[in-house]
mmCIF file of C-alpha atoms and ligand atoms in Angstrom:
data_model
loop_
_atom_site.group_PDB
_atom_site.id
_atom_site.type_symbol
_atom_site.label_atom_id
_atom_site.label_comp_id
_atom_site.label_asym_id
_atom_site.label_seq_id
_atom_site.Cartn_x
_atom_site.Cartn_y
_atom_site.Cartn_z
ATOM 1 C CA UNK A 161 0.004 0.000 0.000
ATOM 2 C CA UNK A 162 1.301 3.451 -0.938
ATOM 3 C CA UNK A 163 0.829 6.470 1.351
ATOM 4 C CA UNK A 164 1.621 10.021 0.244
ATOM 5 C CA UNK A 165 2.169 12.683 2.908
ATOM 6 C CA UNK A 166 1.744 16.315 1.916
ATOM 7 C CA UNK A 167 -0.930 18.774 0.859
ATOM 8 C CA UNK A 168 -1.385 19.226 -2.905
ATOM 9 C CA UNK A 169 -0.481 22.919 -2.711
ATOM 10 C CA UNK A 170 3.019 21.852 -1.650
ATOM 11 C CA UNK A 171 5.621 19.947 -3.651
ATOM 12 C CA UNK A 172 3.449 16.890 -2.880
ATOM 13 C CA UNK A 173 1.461 17.859 -5.999
ATOM 14 C CA UNK A 174 4.390 16.557 -8.054
ATOM 15 C CA UNK A 175 4.018 13.087 -6.564
ATOM 16 C CA UNK A 176 0.227 13.153 -6.630
ATOM 17 C CA UNK A 177 0.463 13.886 -10.363
ATOM 18 C CA UNK A 178 2.802 10.916 -10.868
ATOM 19 C CA UNK A 179 0.603 8.542 -8.847
ATOM 20 C CA UNK A 180 -2.379 9.562 -10.970
ATOM 21 C CA UNK A 181 -0.445 9.130 -14.226
ATOM 22 C CA UNK A 182 0.342 5.587 -13.148
ATOM 23 C CA UNK A 183 -3.237 5.019 -11.887
ATOM 24 C CA UNK A 184 -1.815 3.736 -8.616
ATOM 25 C CA UNK A 185 -4.161 3.568 -5.639
ATOM 26 C CA UNK A 186 -2.757 5.439 -2.638
ATOM 27 C CA UNK A 187 -3.811 6.749 0.678
ATOM 28 C CA UNK A 188 -3.248 10.459 1.185
ATOM 29 C CA UNK A 189 -2.262 12.257 4.402
ATOM 30 C CA UNK A 190 -2.599 15.947 3.445
ATOM 31 C CA UNK A 191 0.019 17.253 5.914
ATOM 32 C CA UNK A 192 0.006 21.062 5.699
ATOM 33 C CA UNK A 193 3.540 22.473 5.858
ATOM 34 C CA UNK A 194 2.374 25.851 7.120
ATOM 35 C CA UNK A 195 1.003 24.892 10.519
ATOM 36 C CA UNK A 196 3.843 22.915 12.148
ATOM 37 C CA UNK A 197 2.427 19.523 11.116
ATOM 38 C CA UNK A 198 5.707 18.658 9.359
ATOM 39 C CA UNK A 199 7.613 18.967 12.661
ATOM 40 C CA UNK A 200 5.658 16.492 14.787
ATOM 41 C CA UNK A 201 7.511 13.368 15.998
ATOM 42 C CA UNK A 202 5.208 11.241 13.827
ATOM 43 C CA UNK A 203 6.041 13.185 10.683
ATOM 44 C CA UNK A 204 9.773 13.466 11.511
ATOM 45 C CA UNK A 205 9.852 9.666 11.792
ATOM 46 C CA UNK A 206 8.790 9.559 8.124
ATOM 47 C CA UNK A 207 10.775 12.543 6.879
ATOM 48 C CA UNK A 208 13.538 13.701 9.269
ATOM 49 C CA UNK A 209 13.828 16.915 7.221
ATOM 50 C CA UNK A 210 10.469 18.005 8.564
ATOM 51 C CA UNK A 211 9.193 18.588 5.044
ATOM 52 C CA UNK A 212 6.673 17.233 2.576
ATOM 53 C CA UNK A 213 6.268 15.254 0.442
ATOM 54 C CA UNK A 214 7.152 11.842 1.826
ATOM 55 C CA UNK A 215 6.081 8.523 0.373
ATOM 56 C CA UNK A 216 5.715 5.194 2.099
ATOM 57 C CA UNK A 217 5.499 2.113 -0.129
ATOM 58 C CA UNK A 218 5.532 -1.037 2.004
ATOM 59 C CA UNK A 219 8.881 -1.009 3.829
ATOM 60 C CA UNK A 220 10.313 1.774 1.710
ATOM 61 C CA UNK A 221 10.139 5.326 3.093
ATOM 62 C CA UNK A 222 11.256 8.106 0.748
ATOM 63 C CA UNK A 223 11.645 11.868 0.774
ATOM 64 C CA UNK A 224 12.561 14.264 -2.103
ATOM 65 C CA UNK A 225 9.695 14.773 -4.534
ATOM 66 C CA UNK A 226 11.643 14.241 -7.769
ATOM 67 C CA UNK A 227 13.452 11.148 -6.441
ATOM 68 C CA UNK A 228 10.090 9.729 -5.364
ATOM 69 C CA UNK A 229 8.789 10.198 -8.907
ATOM 70 C CA UNK A 230 11.834 8.522 -10.446
ATOM 71 C CA UNK A 231 11.290 5.592 -8.063
ATOM 72 C CA UNK A 232 7.591 5.324 -8.933
ATOM 73 C CA UNK A 233 8.378 5.349 -12.674
ATOM 74 C CA UNK A 234 11.083 2.700 -12.341
ATOM 75 C CA UNK A 235 9.087 0.524 -9.959
ATOM 76 C CA UNK A 236 5.672 0.677 -11.620
ATOM 77 C CA UNK A 237 6.684 1.103 -15.253
ATOM 78 C CA UNK A 238 4.407 2.150 -18.083
ATOM 79 C CA UNK A 239 5.176 4.657 -20.833
ATOM 80 C CA UNK A 240 6.360 7.309 -18.339
ATOM 81 C CA UNK A 241 9.171 5.064 -17.170
ATOM 82 C CA UNK A 242 12.643 5.107 -18.707
ATOM 83 C CA UNK A 243 12.735 2.408 -21.413
ATOM 84 C CA UNK A 244 16.447 1.605 -20.898
ATOM 85 C CA UNK A 245 19.546 2.648 -18.975
ATOM 86 C CA UNK A 246 20.211 5.585 -21.301
ATOM 87 C CA UNK A 247 16.689 6.984 -20.812
ATOM 88 C CA UNK A 248 17.040 6.399 -17.085
ATOM 89 C CA UNK A 249 20.259 8.440 -17.119
ATOM 90 C CA UNK A 250 18.566 11.247 -19.051
ATOM 91 C CA UNK A 251 15.518 11.305 -16.753
ATOM 92 C CA UNK A 252 17.897 11.527 -13.782
ATOM 93 C CA UNK A 253 19.894 14.256 -15.523
ATOM 94 C CA UNK A 254 16.810 16.419 -16.165
ATOM 95 C CA UNK A 255 15.507 15.875 -12.635
ATOM 96 C CA UNK A 256 18.826 16.903 -11.040
ATOM 97 C CA UNK A 257 19.062 19.772 -13.525
ATOM 98 C CA UNK A 258 15.714 21.269 -12.648
ATOM 99 C CA UNK A 259 16.380 20.885 -8.908
ATOM 100 C CA UNK A 260 19.827 22.484 -9.047
ATOM 101 C CA UNK A 261 19.696 24.952 -11.954
ATOM 102 C CA UNK A 262 16.090 26.132 -11.892
ATOM 103 C CA UNK A 263 14.194 25.569 -8.675
ATOM 104 C CA UNK A 264 15.984 27.985 -6.335
ATOM 105 C CA UNK A 265 15.974 31.086 -8.594
ATOM 106 C CA UNK A 266 12.421 30.256 -9.636
ATOM 107 C CA UNK A 267 11.264 30.137 -6.010
ATOM 108 C CA UNK A 268 13.165 33.294 -5.093
ATOM 109 C CA UNK A 269 11.590 35.127 -8.034
ATOM 110 C CA UNK A 270 8.105 33.844 -7.210
ATOM 111 C CA UNK A 271 8.526 34.636 -3.514
ATOM 112 C CA UNK A 272 9.676 38.189 -4.121
ATOM 113 C CA UNK A 273 6.988 38.822 -6.727
ATOM 114 C CA UNK A 274 4.025 37.075 -5.142
ATOM 115 C CA UNK A 275 4.496 34.579 -2.340
ATOM 116 C CA UNK A 276 5.843 37.041 0.227
ATOM 117 C CA UNK A 277 3.389 39.599 1.549
ATOM 118 C CA UNK A 278 3.486 42.793 -0.525
ATOM 119 C CA UNK A 279 5.543 44.802 1.973
ATOM 120 C CA UNK A 280 8.285 42.130 2.235
ATOM 121 C CA UNK A 281 8.918 41.708 -1.472
ATOM 122 C CA UNK A 282 12.337 42.688 -2.794
ATOM 123 C CA UNK A 283 12.255 43.708 -6.461
ATOM 124 C CA UNK A 284 16.076 43.558 -6.810
ATOM 125 C CA UNK A 285 16.167 39.975 -5.565
ATOM 126 C CA UNK A 286 13.387 39.058 -7.960
ATOM 127 C CA UNK A 287 15.242 40.679 -10.889
ATOM 128 C CA UNK A 288 18.485 38.852 -10.000
ATOM 129 C CA UNK A 289 16.679 35.537 -9.721
ATOM 130 C CA UNK A 290 14.980 36.041 -13.093
ATOM 131 C CA UNK A 291 18.375 36.867 -14.644
ATOM 132 C CA UNK A 292 19.752 33.570 -13.273
ATOM 133 C CA UNK A 293 16.930 31.717 -15.012
ATOM 134 C CA UNK A 294 18.082 32.955 -18.443
ATOM 135 C CA UNK A 295 20.614 30.220 -19.032
ATOM 136 C CA UNK A 296 18.590 27.149 -17.990
ATOM 137 C CA UNK A 297 15.466 28.405 -19.746
ATOM 138 C CA UNK A 298 17.436 28.747 -22.989
ATOM 139 C CA UNK A 299 18.658 25.173 -22.546
ATOM 140 C CA UNK A 300 15.109 23.912 -22.064
ATOM 141 C CA UNK A 301 13.807 25.983 -24.978
ATOM 142 C CA UNK A 302 16.384 24.397 -27.301
ATOM 143 C CA UNK A 303 15.676 20.884 -26.019
ATOM 144 C CA UNK A 304 11.922 21.021 -26.650
ATOM 145 C CA UNK A 305 12.301 22.953 -29.912
ATOM 146 C CA UNK A 306 13.936 19.865 -31.374
ATOM 147 C CA UNK A 307 11.484 17.239 -30.030
ATOM 148 C CA UNK A 308 8.010 17.322 -28.441
ATOM 149 C CA UNK A 309 9.182 15.952 -25.082
ATOM 150 C CA UNK A 310 12.481 15.961 -23.222
ATOM 151 C CA UNK A 311 13.437 12.404 -24.149
ATOM 152 C CA UNK A 312 11.773 12.296 -27.561
ATOM 153 C CA UNK A 313 8.257 11.585 -28.740
ATOM 154 C CA UNK A 314 6.538 10.577 -25.506
ATOM 155 C CA UNK A 315 5.786 12.229 -22.154
ATOM 156 C CA UNK A 316 7.984 10.680 -19.457
ATOM 157 C CA UNK A 317 8.893 11.164 -15.809
ATOM 158 C CA UNK A 318 11.543 13.627 -17.032
ATOM 159 C CA UNK A 319 8.825 15.937 -18.417
ATOM 160 C CA UNK A 320 6.699 15.492 -15.329
ATOM 161 C CA UNK A 321 9.526 16.378 -12.935
ATOM 162 C CA UNK A 322 10.735 19.374 -14.914
ATOM 163 C CA UNK A 323 7.289 20.798 -15.733
ATOM 164 C CA UNK A 324 6.054 20.300 -12.147
ATOM 165 C CA UNK A 325 8.870 22.552 -10.934
ATOM 166 C CA UNK A 326 8.096 25.017 -13.743
ATOM 167 C CA UNK A 327 4.533 25.570 -12.538
ATOM 168 C CA UNK A 328 5.811 28.728 -10.827
ATOM 169 C CA UNK A 329 7.012 30.272 -14.108
ATOM 170 C CA UNK A 330 3.773 32.191 -14.849
ATOM 171 C CA UNK A 331 4.069 34.195 -11.623
ATOM 172 C CA UNK A 332 7.688 35.189 -12.170
ATOM 173 C CA UNK A 333 6.874 37.500 -15.037
ATOM 174 C CA UNK A 334 9.505 35.776 -17.226
ATOM 175 C CA UNK A 335 8.464 36.803 -20.765
ATOM 176 C CA UNK A 336 7.307 33.449 -22.142
ATOM 177 C CA UNK A 337 7.221 34.957 -25.652
ATOM 178 C CA UNK A 338 11.028 34.602 -25.537
ATOM 179 C CA UNK A 339 10.606 30.852 -25.044
ATOM 180 C CA UNK A 340 7.778 29.793 -27.397
ATOM 181 C CA UNK A 341 8.701 26.104 -27.550
ATOM 182 C CA UNK A 342 9.155 25.908 -23.786
ATOM 183 C CA UNK A 343 5.739 27.581 -23.297
ATOM 184 C CA UNK A 344 4.028 25.125 -25.687
ATOM 185 C CA UNK A 345 5.755 22.142 -24.038
ATOM 186 C CA UNK A 346 4.745 23.373 -20.566
ATOM 187 C CA UNK A 347 1.113 23.679 -21.702
ATOM 188 C CA UNK A 348 1.236 20.161 -23.157
ATOM 189 C CA UNK A 349 2.490 18.798 -19.842
ATOM 190 C CA UNK A 350 0.217 20.760 -17.476
ATOM 191 C CA UNK A 351 -2.884 20.055 -19.550
ATOM 192 C CA UNK A 352 -2.623 16.339 -18.847
ATOM 193 C CA UNK A 353 -5.658 15.186 -16.839
ATOM 194 C CA UNK A 354 -3.471 13.713 -14.089
ATOM 195 C CA UNK A 355 -1.936 17.154 -13.504
ATOM 196 C CA UNK A 356 -5.345 18.710 -12.817
ATOM 197 C CA UNK A 357 -4.830 19.076 -9.062
ATOM 198 C CA UNK A 358 -2.208 21.670 -9.748
ATOM 199 C CA UNK A 359 -3.499 25.160 -9.040
ATOM 200 C CA UNK A 360 -1.657 28.462 -9.096
ATOM 201 C CA UNK A 361 -0.568 29.249 -5.554
ATOM 202 C CA UNK A 362 -3.030 31.601 -3.936
ATOM 203 C CA UNK A 363 -1.553 32.204 -0.499
ATOM 204 C CA UNK A 364 1.324 34.214 0.876
ATOM 205 C CA UNK A 365 4.043 33.000 3.206
ATOM 206 C CA UNK A 366 5.977 35.008 5.802
ATOM 207 C CA UNK A 367 9.349 36.267 4.621
ATOM 208 C CA UNK A 368 12.100 34.775 6.824
ATOM 209 C CA UNK A 369 13.754 37.551 8.783
ATOM 210 C CA UNK A 370 17.321 36.859 7.590
ATOM 211 C CA UNK A 371 19.092 35.916 4.372
ATOM 212 C CA UNK A 372 20.114 32.662 6.106
ATOM 213 C CA UNK A 373 16.429 32.061 6.811
ATOM 214 C CA UNK A 374 15.614 32.552 3.145
ATOM 215 C CA UNK A 375 18.296 30.074 2.105
ATOM 216 C CA UNK A 376 17.090 27.561 4.714
ATOM 217 C CA UNK A 377 13.628 27.873 3.298
ATOM 218 C CA UNK A 378 14.432 27.532 -0.368
ATOM 219 C CA UNK A 379 17.586 25.488 -0.820
HETATM 220 N N1 GSH B 553 13.649 19.182 -1.985
HETATM 221 C C1 GSH B 553 12.444 18.820 -1.278
HETATM 222 C C2 GSH B 553 11.821 20.093 -0.723
HETATM 223 C C3 GSH B 553 10.616 19.816 0.152
HETATM 224 C C4 GSH B 553 10.067 21.113 0.747
HETATM 225 O O1 GSH B 553 10.772 22.114 0.916
HETATM 226 N N2 GSH B 553 8.755 21.083 1.080
HETATM 227 C C5 GSH B 553 8.131 22.229 1.685
HETATM 228 C C6 GSH B 553 6.704 22.400 1.164
HETATM 229 S S1 GSH B 553 6.671 22.628 -0.583
HETATM 230 C C7 GSH B 553 8.007 21.978 3.179
HETATM 231 O O2 GSH B 553 7.629 20.894 3.581
HETATM 232 N N3 GSH B 553 8.296 22.988 4.003
HETATM 233 C C8 GSH B 553 8.066 22.882 5.421
HETATM 234 C C9 GSH B 553 9.247 23.298 6.224
HETATM 235 O O3 GSH B 553 10.332 23.462 5.678
HETATM 236 O O4 GSH B 553 9.055 23.418 7.406
HETATM 237 C C10 GSH B 553 11.485 18.079 -2.217
HETATM 238 O O5 GSH B 553 11.500 18.364 -3.409
HETATM 239 O O6 GSH B 553 10.750 17.199 -1.764
#
């Protein structure tokens, strides 16, 4: 039996999307990261980082949303799964890439443009973060200009992991007209029925009082 911990407005939406793509039955504990529920002894026993998502599948307990999705693809197969070792390597590459090259500047831009309360937003930080996105977005634009999906002709876990992180792009104000193929690819991915639980974030979060606090929150 699979159990997913984490509310869909958190990074748990990435895993919920994957579980639905694979039509896997699962029980859902919608732990809300905003109210301290991720720091209870019960939750820390599942994810010692005090974060969501976490997935329990029999004896296996996993944290890290994108790693969970790679596991689910490999374990439960289907067209989203890597077909061979080379595809597996590429799906891993794109998942690490989006986590290390894209996610942090994307979150910092989104936080300073929308997620932080109006008075705590820092336009300079947002502009710097958007500048840092230039390079990876050009890489992604070129990749999906040449083929409909990251690995070729079919939607795979690589597309799911990368596009699930990219859901914040619309609120960063990045001019998507500069990345027409990326924009069309992102629409193709997010329009999949299994992605339907994804909703633009509609709440604000408190700005941590220090730069170290901001890094602790986003890295
Ligand atoms: N790299 C982790 C990040 C998980 C994460 O930061 N989750 C946030 C919600 S989206 C969280 O649980 N924050 C609560 C906290 O840090 O106290 C992943 O992708 O799973």
